[in-house]
Tab-separated table of C-alpha atoms in Angstrom:
chain	number	residue	atom	x	y	z
A	1	UNK	CA	-0.066	-20.619	40.622
A	2	UNK	CA	0.367	-17.152	42.157
A	3	UNK	CA	2.107	-16.074	38.929
A	4	UNK	CA	-0.704	-17.269	36.653
A	5	UNK	CA	-2.522	-13.898	36.367
A	6	UNK	CA	0.754	-12.199	35.423
A	7	UNK	CA	1.523	-14.887	32.862
A	8	UNK	CA	-1.932	-14.586	31.350
A	9	UNK	CA	-1.554	-10.817	31.061
A	10	UNK	CA	1.883	-11.211	29.519
A	11	UNK	CA	0.542	-13.765	27.061
A	12	UNK	CA	-2.374	-11.542	26.057
A	13	UNK	CA	-0.050	-8.602	25.508
A	14	UNK	CA	2.285	-10.706	23.426
A	15	UNK	CA	-0.586	-11.930	21.262
A	16	UNK	CA	-1.653	-8.340	20.619
A	17	UNK	CA	1.766	-7.401	19.266
A	18	UNK	CA	3.299	-7.668	15.837
A	19	UNK	CA	0.318	-7.728	13.536
A	20	UNK	CA	0.313	-6.385	10.012
A	21	UNK	CA	-2.222	-6.010	7.229
A	22	UNK	CA	-0.958	-6.277	3.663
A	23	UNK	CA	-2.420	-3.875	1.122
A	24	UNK	CA	-1.381	-3.582	-2.511
A	25	UNK	CA	-2.004	-0.643	-4.832
A	26	UNK	CA	-2.452	0.018	-8.554
A	27	UNK	CA	-4.407	-3.075	-9.514
A	28	UNK	CA	-4.768	-4.819	-11.824
A	29	UNK	CA	-0.974	-4.259	-12.111
A	30	UNK	CA	1.146	-1.155	-11.565
A	31	UNK	CA	2.328	0.442	-14.797
A	32	UNK	CA	4.584	3.382	-15.530
A	33	UNK	CA	2.581	6.625	-15.274
A	34	UNK	CA	-0.546	4.464	-14.777
A	35	UNK	CA	-0.735	3.893	-18.530
A	36	UNK	CA	-2.889	0.950	-19.637
A	37	UNK	CA	-0.783	-1.672	-21.402
A	38	UNK	CA	-2.909	-3.990	-23.566
A	39	UNK	CA	0.176	-5.751	-24.941
A	40	UNK	CA	1.405	-6.704	-21.460
A	41	UNK	CA	-1.554	-8.810	-20.326
A	42	UNK	CA	0.352	-12.101	-20.337
A	43	UNK	CA	3.128	-10.706	-18.134
A	44	UNK	CA	0.583	-9.119	-15.826
A	45	UNK	CA	-1.253	-12.421	-15.482
A	46	UNK	CA	2.008	-14.014	-14.365
A	47	UNK	CA	2.638	-11.204	-11.856
A	48	UNK	CA	-0.874	-11.541	-10.420
A	49	UNK	CA	-0.705	-15.316	-10.129
A	50	UNK	CA	2.703	-15.245	-8.456
A	51	UNK	CA	1.725	-12.568	-5.917
A	52	UNK	CA	-1.516	-14.336	-5.011
A	53	UNK	CA	0.271	-17.670	-4.636
A	54	UNK	CA	2.786	-16.049	-2.288
A	55	UNK	CA	0.077	-14.409	-0.194
A	56	UNK	CA	-1.703	-17.758	0.159
A	57	UNK	CA	1.563	-19.514	1.041
A	58	UNK	CA	2.054	-17.145	3.996
A	59	UNK	CA	-1.608	-17.060	5.013
A	60	UNK	CA	-1.690	-13.317	4.402
A	61	UNK	CA	-5.115	-11.792	3.681
A	62	UNK	CA	-4.685	-8.745	1.480
A	63	UNK	CA	-6.691	-5.865	0.058
A	64	UNK	CA	-5.895	-4.722	-3.473
A	65	UNK	CA	-6.705	-1.170	-4.553
A	66	UNK	CA	-7.888	-0.717	-8.127
A	67	UNK	CA	-7.394	2.018	-10.735
A	68	UNK	CA	-10.279	1.282	-13.090
A	69	UNK	CA	-8.705	3.324	-15.907
A	70	UNK	CA	-6.674	0.197	-16.624
A	71	UNK	CA	-9.781	-1.933	-16.998
A	72	UNK	CA	-10.943	0.420	-19.764
A	73	UNK	CA	-8.130	-0.695	-22.041
A	74	UNK	CA	-9.365	-1.442	-25.568
A	75	UNK	CA	-8.696	-5.042	-26.425
A	76	UNK	CA	-7.923	-6.022	-22.830
A	77	UNK	CA	-10.993	-5.169	-20.746
A	78	UNK	CA	-12.031	-8.757	-20.113
A	79	UNK	CA	-8.467	-9.806	-19.352
A	80	UNK	CA	-8.000	-7.048	-16.794
A	81	UNK	CA	-11.359	-7.741	-15.164
A	82	UNK	CA	-10.298	-11.392	-14.955
A	83	UNK	CA	-7.178	-10.351	-13.032
A	84	UNK	CA	-9.370	-8.652	-10.434
A	85	UNK	CA	-11.547	-11.753	-10.273
A	86	UNK	CA	-8.450	-13.787	-9.454
A	87	UNK	CA	-7.948	-11.683	-6.325
A	88	UNK	CA	-11.480	-12.407	-5.185
A	89	UNK	CA	-11.202	-16.094	-6.063
A	90	UNK	CA	-8.086	-16.214	-3.848
A	91	UNK	CA	-10.101	-14.849	-0.915
A	92	UNK	CA	-8.671	-11.334	-1.074
A	93	UNK	CA	-10.599	-8.047	-0.975
A	94	UNK	CA	-10.642	-5.111	-3.378
A	95	UNK	CA	-10.919	-1.373	-2.799
A	96	UNK	CA	-10.963	1.849	-4.785
A	97	UNK	CA	-7.745	3.710	-5.631
A	98	UNK	CA	-9.414	6.336	-7.782
A	99	UNK	CA	-10.072	5.984	-11.483
A	100	UNK	CA	-6.926	7.636	-12.813
A	101	UNK	CA	-4.608	7.948	-9.765
A	102	UNK	CA	-4.868	11.705	-9.207
A	103	UNK	CA	-3.233	13.929	-6.624
A	104	UNK	CA	-6.107	15.459	-4.651
A	105	UNK	CA	-3.929	18.531	-4.151
A	106	UNK	CA	-3.628	19.102	-7.903
A	107	UNK	CA	-7.324	19.116	-8.837
A	108	UNK	CA	-10.563	20.565	-7.571
A	109	UNK	CA	-12.600	18.671	-5.003
A	110	UNK	CA	-15.387	18.273	-7.572
A	111	UNK	CA	-13.020	16.755	-10.142
A	112	UNK	CA	-11.569	14.388	-7.552
A	113	UNK	CA	-15.036	13.241	-6.503
A	114	UNK	CA	-15.892	12.639	-10.154
A	115	UNK	CA	-12.734	10.549	-10.553
A	116	UNK	CA	-13.773	8.486	-7.523
A	117	UNK	CA	-17.250	7.910	-8.984
A	118	UNK	CA	-15.766	6.849	-12.300
A	119	UNK	CA	-13.485	4.431	-10.448
A	120	UNK	CA	-16.282	2.617	-8.618
A	121	UNK	CA	-18.085	0.973	-11.533
A	122	UNK	CA	-16.610	-2.479	-12.143
A	123	UNK	CA	-14.949	-3.342	-8.833
A	124	UNK	CA	-18.053	-2.966	-6.630
A	125	UNK	CA	-19.948	-5.292	-8.984
A	126	UNK	CA	-17.210	-7.921	-8.760
A	127	UNK	CA	-17.218	-7.595	-4.980
A	128	UNK	CA	-21.012	-7.923	-4.891
A	129	UNK	CA	-20.845	-11.105	-6.959
A	130	UNK	CA	-18.383	-12.446	-4.366
A	131	UNK	CA	-20.909	-11.556	-1.621
A	132	UNK	CA	-18.723	-8.717	-0.398
A	133	UNK	CA	-19.018	-4.930	-0.395
A	134	UNK	CA	-16.326	-2.543	-1.541
A	135	UNK	CA	-15.884	-0.010	1.240
A	136	UNK	CA	-12.215	1.037	1.359
A	137	UNK	CA	-10.579	3.932	-0.453
A	138	UNK	CA	-6.812	4.373	-0.734
A	139	UNK	CA	-5.669	7.874	-1.684
A	140	UNK	CA	-3.337	7.842	-4.697
A	141	UNK	CA	0.104	8.984	-3.530
A	142	UNK	CA	-1.461	9.012	-0.032
A	143	UNK	CA	-2.219	12.657	-0.807
A	144	UNK	CA	-5.206	13.704	1.287
A	145	UNK	CA	-5.379	17.294	0.065
A	146	UNK	CA	-3.550	20.576	0.456
A	147	UNK	CA	-6.456	22.578	1.886
A	148	UNK	CA	-8.929	21.938	4.712
A	149	UNK	CA	-11.768	22.169	2.201
A	150	UNK	CA	-10.378	19.312	0.122
A	151	UNK	CA	-9.123	17.276	3.076
A	152	UNK	CA	-12.327	17.309	5.097
A	153	UNK	CA	-14.655	17.718	2.126
A	154	UNK	CA	-13.576	14.448	0.555
A	155	UNK	CA	-13.763	12.630	3.888
A	156	UNK	CA	-17.392	13.756	4.128
A	157	UNK	CA	-18.004	12.634	0.538
A	158	UNK	CA	-16.568	9.189	1.278
A	159	UNK	CA	-18.731	8.861	4.376
A	160	UNK	CA	-21.873	9.694	2.410
A	161	UNK	CA	-21.002	6.960	-0.081
A	162	UNK	CA	-20.237	4.365	2.589
A	163	UNK	CA	-16.459	4.272	2.175
A	164	UNK	CA	-13.690	4.292	4.763
A	165	UNK	CA	-10.152	5.407	4.106
A	166	UNK	CA	-7.358	2.846	4.011
A	167	UNK	CA	-4.391	4.436	5.784
A	168	UNK	CA	-0.908	2.972	5.755
A	169	UNK	CA	1.908	2.962	8.283
A	170	UNK	CA	4.701	1.202	6.365
A	171	UNK	CA	5.809	2.135	2.855
A	172	UNK	CA	9.130	0.890	1.532
A	173	UNK	CA	9.615	2.775	-1.763
A	174	UNK	CA	8.914	-0.396	-3.738
A	175	UNK	CA	7.691	1.737	-6.655
A	176	UNK	CA	11.161	3.226	-7.085
A	177	UNK	CA	12.952	-0.103	-6.959
A	178	UNK	CA	10.300	-1.631	-9.238
A	179	UNK	CA	10.886	0.830	-12.079
A	180	UNK	CA	14.609	0.104	-12.006
A	181	UNK	CA	13.957	-3.624	-11.665
A	182	UNK	CA	11.762	-3.688	-14.769
A	183	UNK	CA	14.419	-1.763	-16.676
A	184	UNK	CA	17.142	-4.180	-15.569
A	185	UNK	CA	15.086	-7.204	-16.634
A	186	UNK	CA	14.345	-5.598	-19.994
A	187	UNK	CA	18.097	-5.253	-20.497
A	188	UNK	CA	18.696	-8.818	-19.253
A	189	UNK	CA	20.901	-7.414	-16.483
A	190	UNK	CA	20.323	-10.151	-13.928
A	191	UNK	CA	23.124	-8.918	-11.669
A	192	UNK	CA	21.536	-5.486	-11.330
A	193	UNK	CA	18.089	-7.020	-10.810
A	194	UNK	CA	19.484	-9.148	-7.972
A	195	UNK	CA	21.226	-6.129	-6.455
A	196	UNK	CA	17.969	-4.165	-6.548
A	197	UNK	CA	16.022	-6.984	-4.864
A	198	UNK	CA	18.609	-7.128	-2.098
A	199	UNK	CA	18.536	-3.341	-1.597
A	200	UNK	CA	14.733	-3.381	-1.519
A	201	UNK	CA	14.625	-6.071	1.143
A	202	UNK	CA	17.326	-4.279	3.148
A	203	UNK	CA	15.250	-1.100	3.155
A	204	UNK	CA	12.154	-3.014	4.236
A	205	UNK	CA	14.109	-4.451	7.154
A	206	UNK	CA	15.004	-0.906	8.245
A	207	UNK	CA	11.419	0.249	7.740
A	208	UNK	CA	10.143	-2.444	10.098
A	209	UNK	CA	12.445	-1.201	12.845
A	210	UNK	CA	11.493	2.414	12.122
A	211	UNK	CA	7.706	1.967	12.307
A	212	UNK	CA	7.945	-0.210	15.406
A	213	UNK	CA	9.996	2.451	17.186
A	214	UNK	CA	7.680	5.253	16.029
A	215	UNK	CA	4.591	3.383	17.259
A	216	UNK	CA	6.250	3.019	20.654
A	217	UNK	CA	7.036	6.759	20.741
A	218	UNK	CA	3.486	7.726	19.827
A	219	UNK	CA	1.372	5.091	21.582
A	220	UNK	CA	3.825	3.441	24.012
A	221	UNK	CA	2.884	0.065	22.593
A	222	UNK	CA	2.874	-1.952	19.415
A	223	UNK	CA	0.001	-1.275	17.042
A	224	UNK	CA	-1.203	-3.291	14.034
A	225	UNK	CA	0.776	-1.986	11.074
A	226	UNK	CA	-0.563	-1.557	7.536
A	227	UNK	CA	1.901	-2.145	4.717
A	228	UNK	CA	1.389	-0.280	1.444
A	229	UNK	CA	2.896	-2.276	-1.433
A	230	UNK	CA	2.315	-2.319	-5.184
A	231	UNK	CA	1.456	-5.056	-7.658
A	232	UNK	CA	4.564	-5.213	-9.829
A	233	UNK	CA	7.219	-7.611	-11.083
A	234	UNK	CA	9.537	-6.757	-8.193
A	235	UNK	CA	7.016	-7.868	-5.605
A	236	UNK	CA	6.096	-10.908	-7.669
A	237	UNK	CA	9.735	-11.972	-7.300
A	238	UNK	CA	10.521	-10.588	-3.814
A	239	UNK	CA	7.252	-10.879	-1.878
A	240	UNK	CA	8.069	-14.327	-0.507
A	241	UNK	CA	11.268	-13.011	1.096
A	242	UNK	CA	9.536	-9.796	2.199
A	243	UNK	CA	6.726	-11.612	4.009
A	244	UNK	CA	9.328	-13.899	5.581
A	245	UNK	CA	10.997	-10.781	6.988
A	246	UNK	CA	7.774	-9.843	8.763
A	247	UNK	CA	7.423	-13.392	10.062
A	248	UNK	CA	10.985	-13.302	11.365
A	249	UNK	CA	9.982	-10.278	13.432
A	250	UNK	CA	7.035	-12.160	14.888
A	251	UNK	CA	4.320	-10.617	12.734
A	252	UNK	CA	0.960	-12.247	12.180
A	253	UNK	CA	-0.847	-11.283	8.979
A	254	UNK	CA	-4.338	-9.896	9.555
A	255	UNK	CA	-7.080	-8.345	7.440
A	256	UNK	CA	-7.280	-4.592	6.943
A	257	UNK	CA	-10.562	-4.435	8.897
A	258	UNK	CA	-8.876	-6.079	11.870
A	259	UNK	CA	-5.963	-3.639	11.846
A	260	UNK	CA	-8.272	-0.633	11.708
A	261	UNK	CA	-10.187	-1.867	14.761
A	262	UNK	CA	-7.231	-0.744	16.894
A	263	UNK	CA	-7.869	2.580	18.670
A	264	UNK	CA	-4.662	4.058	17.239
A	265	UNK	CA	-6.486	4.496	13.950
A	266	UNK	CA	-8.968	6.831	15.627
A	267	UNK	CA	-6.159	9.366	16.112
A	268	UNK	CA	-6.794	12.695	14.383
A	269	UNK	CA	-5.066	13.224	11.057
A	270	UNK	CA	-4.506	16.948	10.581
A	271	UNK	CA	-1.836	16.590	7.886
A	272	UNK	CA	-2.939	19.049	5.193
A	273	UNK	CA	-0.359	19.561	2.462
A	274	UNK	CA	0.537	18.161	-0.932
A	275	UNK	CA	1.971	14.660	-1.031
A	276	UNK	CA	1.640	11.777	1.310
A	277	UNK	CA	3.383	10.332	4.320
A	278	UNK	CA	2.460	7.439	6.577
A	279	UNK	CA	-0.318	7.833	9.104
A	280	UNK	CA	2.171	7.235	11.904
A	281	UNK	CA	3.932	10.378	10.749
A	282	UNK	CA	0.663	12.272	10.272
A	283	UNK	CA	-0.416	11.444	13.814
A	284	UNK	CA	2.754	12.812	15.398
A	285	UNK	CA	1.481	16.327	16.242
A	286	UNK	CA	-1.816	14.927	17.558
A	287	UNK	CA	0.003	12.760	20.116
A	288	UNK	CA	2.769	15.228	20.942
A	289	UNK	CA	5.544	13.719	18.796
A	290	UNK	CA	6.975	16.478	16.636
A	291	UNK	CA	9.909	14.668	14.983
A	292	UNK	CA	8.102	11.720	13.437
A	293	UNK	CA	10.269	11.840	10.293
A	294	UNK	CA	13.591	11.436	12.070
A	295	UNK	CA	15.349	8.251	11.031
A	296	UNK	CA	12.907	7.271	8.263
A	297	UNK	CA	15.030	5.135	5.915
A	298	UNK	CA	15.420	6.167	2.271
A	299	UNK	CA	16.640	4.118	-0.671
A	300	UNK	CA	20.423	4.134	-1.101
A	301	UNK	CA	21.791	7.106	-3.026
A	302	UNK	CA	22.717	4.924	-6.002
A	303	UNK	CA	19.074	3.805	-6.272
A	304	UNK	CA	17.778	7.374	-6.088
A	305	UNK	CA	20.264	8.564	-8.723
A	306	UNK	CA	19.491	5.645	-11.029
A	307	UNK	CA	15.757	6.296	-10.669
A	308	UNK	CA	16.213	9.980	-11.548
A	309	UNK	CA	18.229	9.043	-14.617
A	310	UNK	CA	15.570	6.531	-15.661
A	311	UNK	CA	12.682	8.975	-15.271
A	312	UNK	CA	14.625	11.685	-17.094
A	313	UNK	CA	15.000	9.292	-20.057
A	314	UNK	CA	11.284	8.495	-20.054
């Protein structure tokens, strides 16, 4: 019995480890260049249903971040709003991802605030009808501004309007793989689609190891991670295997609110430049870790080159 206190401490520490919140961007469904696609509603219904079924299978609460520009698609408004309702009916939460998915660094603070206001019309009403309140904002591109005025000014604006930011600590370039995956399926190239799924899952495996090691360097402990994924055909087909990867590493799926309750998320974010990186990387200077990018896995070169060729064609 003399070892009981030690065992209890060990057990409590173990229970506090390996937690992750799943967040998904670009709802109702990610589209190339954020363009609304009224002719693709049927396919997007299938993507939504498959992703939600997979989340429920793994007991993974998720928060989906909405670009309301897509809801304002002539001929498809009701269908897109119904996709958001499916998330709420499945017990998931919704947040704001801006109206039109802007870079804060590329526009004025006033224009960015106006885009936020335009993007908080439909979703808050759906949340209210589900007896919930929309209160999370996910920066498009995780770009929090290239000047102190924009960076801190928008944080103040969010606070006034009762919103909290939704940071992320794990991002696996799914958007890049997804564009190539859609192209391969369009061409009925099943072999390439399978190869892309395998490469995507291999990168996610490396990302898990990377963020775990970086959290240890910065906080000397495991912290609840926040995964930033996108609603697309790739994740509709690969999410089951992806969530199983997290489970293999001992992860428990938790809500975004629960992850943000960890004190690590109180760390100062002084990253002020165009573009976005994970909050683990942003926090590096604040906690004395200056090389927080070292070892961050990238997609294989063949994926990067194929993506460049695809975007050049489009």
